[in-house]
Coordinates of C-alpha atoms in Angstrom, one line a residue:
Q1 CA 0.0 0.0 0.0
V2 CA 1.0 3.6 -0.7
Q3 CA -0.3 6.6 1.2
L4 CA -0.4 9.9 -0.6
V5 CA -0.9 13.2 1.2
E6 CA -1.3 16.4 -0.7
S7 CA -0.7 19.8 0.8
G8 CA -0.3 23.4 -0.4
G9 CA -3.8 24.3 -1.6
G10 CA -5.6 27.5 -0.8
L11 CA -7.1 30.7 -2.0
V12 CA -5.2 32.9 -4.4
Q13 CA -6.0 35.7 -6.7
A14 CA -5.9 35.3 -10.5
G15 CA -2.4 35.6 -11.8
G16 CA -1.0 34.2 -8.6
S17 CA 0.9 31.0 -7.8
L18 CA 0.7 28.0 -5.6
R19 CA 2.8 24.9 -5.1
L20 CA 1.2 21.7 -4.2
S21 CA 3.1 18.8 -2.6
C22 CA 2.3 15.1 -2.7
A23 CA 4.2 13.1 -0.1
A24 CA 4.2 9.3 -0.4
S25 CA 4.8 6.8 2.3
G26 CA 4.5 3.0 2.5
R27 CA 5.3 1.0 -0.6
T28 CA 7.0 3.8 -2.5
D29 CA 7.9 1.4 -5.3
S30 CA 4.3 2.0 -6.4
T31 CA 5.1 5.6 -7.3
E32 CA 6.8 4.9 -10.6
V33 CA 4.5 7.4 -12.1
V34 CA 2.9 10.3 -10.1
A35 CA 0.0 12.0 -11.9
W36 CA -2.0 15.0 -11.0
F37 CA -5.7 15.4 -11.6
R38 CA -8.3 18.0 -10.7
Q39 CA -12.0 18.0 -10.3
G40 CA -14.0 21.2 -10.5
P41 CA -17.6 21.6 -9.2
G42 CA -19.9 19.4 -11.2
K43 CA -17.1 18.4 -13.5
D44 CA -15.2 15.2 -14.3
R45 CA -11.8 14.5 -12.8
D46 CA -9.4 15.8 -15.4
F47 CA -5.8 14.9 -16.1
I48 CA -3.3 17.7 -15.5
G49 CA 0.1 16.0 -15.9
L50 CA 2.3 13.2 -14.8
I51 CA 5.9 12.7 -14.0
R52 CA 7.8 9.4 -14.0
R53 CA 10.6 8.4 -11.7
D54 CA 13.1 8.8 -14.6
G55 CA 12.0 12.4 -15.1
Y56 CA 9.7 11.9 -18.1
K57 CA 6.8 14.4 -18.0
T58 CA 3.7 15.2 -19.9
Y59 CA 1.1 17.9 -19.4
A60 CA -2.4 18.6 -20.4
D61 CA -2.8 21.4 -23.0
S62 CA -4.8 23.5 -20.5
V63 CA -1.9 23.9 -18.2
K64 CA 1.1 23.6 -20.4
G65 CA 3.4 26.6 -19.9
R66 CA 1.8 27.5 -16.6
F67 CA 2.2 24.4 -14.4
T68 CA 5.4 22.6 -13.8
M69 CA 5.9 19.2 -12.1
S70 CA 8.9 18.0 -10.3
R71 CA 9.7 15.2 -7.9
D72 CA 12.3 14.5 -5.3
N73 CA 12.7 10.7 -5.3
A74 CA 14.9 10.7 -2.2
K75 CA 12.1 12.5 -0.3
N76 CA 9.3 10.5 -2.0
T77 CA 7.6 13.8 -2.7
A78 CA 6.2 15.2 -6.0
Y79 CA 5.4 18.8 -6.6
L80 CA 3.1 20.8 -8.8
Q81 CA 4.1 24.4 -9.3
M82 CA 1.1 26.4 -10.6
N83 CA 1.7 29.9 -12.0
S84 CA -0.5 32.4 -13.7
L85 CA -3.6 30.9 -12.1
K86 CA -7.0 31.5 -13.6
P87 CA -10.4 31.3 -12.0
E88 CA -11.1 28.2 -14.2
D89 CA -8.3 26.4 -12.4
T90 CA -10.5 26.3 -9.3
A91 CA -10.9 22.7 -8.3
V92 CA -9.9 20.0 -5.9
Y93 CA -6.5 18.8 -6.9
Y94 CA -5.4 15.2 -6.5
C95 CA -2.2 13.3 -6.9
A96 CA -2.2 9.6 -7.8
S97 CA 0.4 7.0 -8.3
S98 CA 1.0 3.8 -10.1
R99 CA 3.9 1.2 -10.0
L100 CA 3.6 0.7 -13.8
V101 CA 5.9 2.7 -16.1
V102 CA 3.2 3.4 -18.6
P103 CA 2.5 7.1 -18.7
A104 CA -1.3 6.8 -18.5
T105 CA -3.5 9.9 -18.5
T106 CA -6.8 8.2 -17.4
A107 CA -7.8 8.2 -13.8
N108 CA -8.7 4.5 -13.7
H109 CA -5.1 3.5 -14.4
Y110 CA -4.0 4.7 -11.0
N111 CA -4.3 2.6 -7.9
Y112 CA -3.4 5.1 -5.2
W113 CA -4.9 8.5 -4.6
G114 CA -4.4 11.3 -2.1
Q115 CA -7.3 12.9 -0.3
G116 CA -7.2 16.0 -2.5
T117 CA -6.5 19.7 -1.7
Q118 CA -8.7 22.6 -2.6
V119 CA -7.4 25.3 -4.9
T120 CA -9.6 28.4 -5.3
V121 CA -8.6 31.2 -7.7
S122 CA -10.6 34.4 -7.3
S123 CA -11.0 36.9 -10.1

């Protein structure tokens, strides 16, 4: 089992920045890929991006150029730096992990999920 704990959410004005963290504990060999998703009110859970242990990354078009993922494998922690935030970025943000190296962008691929952290961007 892997436990994922997100932190760093909050309220920010449009144009501002936040950095989310996703700390893993337990079977950290199941964090080969760490993905980020978000779910706005009344919306589906959408893929934001993923980062693999070897550093491979991919982003959704909606956040490309504004969001940056990184990870510190020694600390078993992944990060999502969010810049130039917009009101439409308001959502609960989740990190998820998988032990498989396939860089999947669908939520049902991921076995482990954090509890989510709320990000609210005011206009």
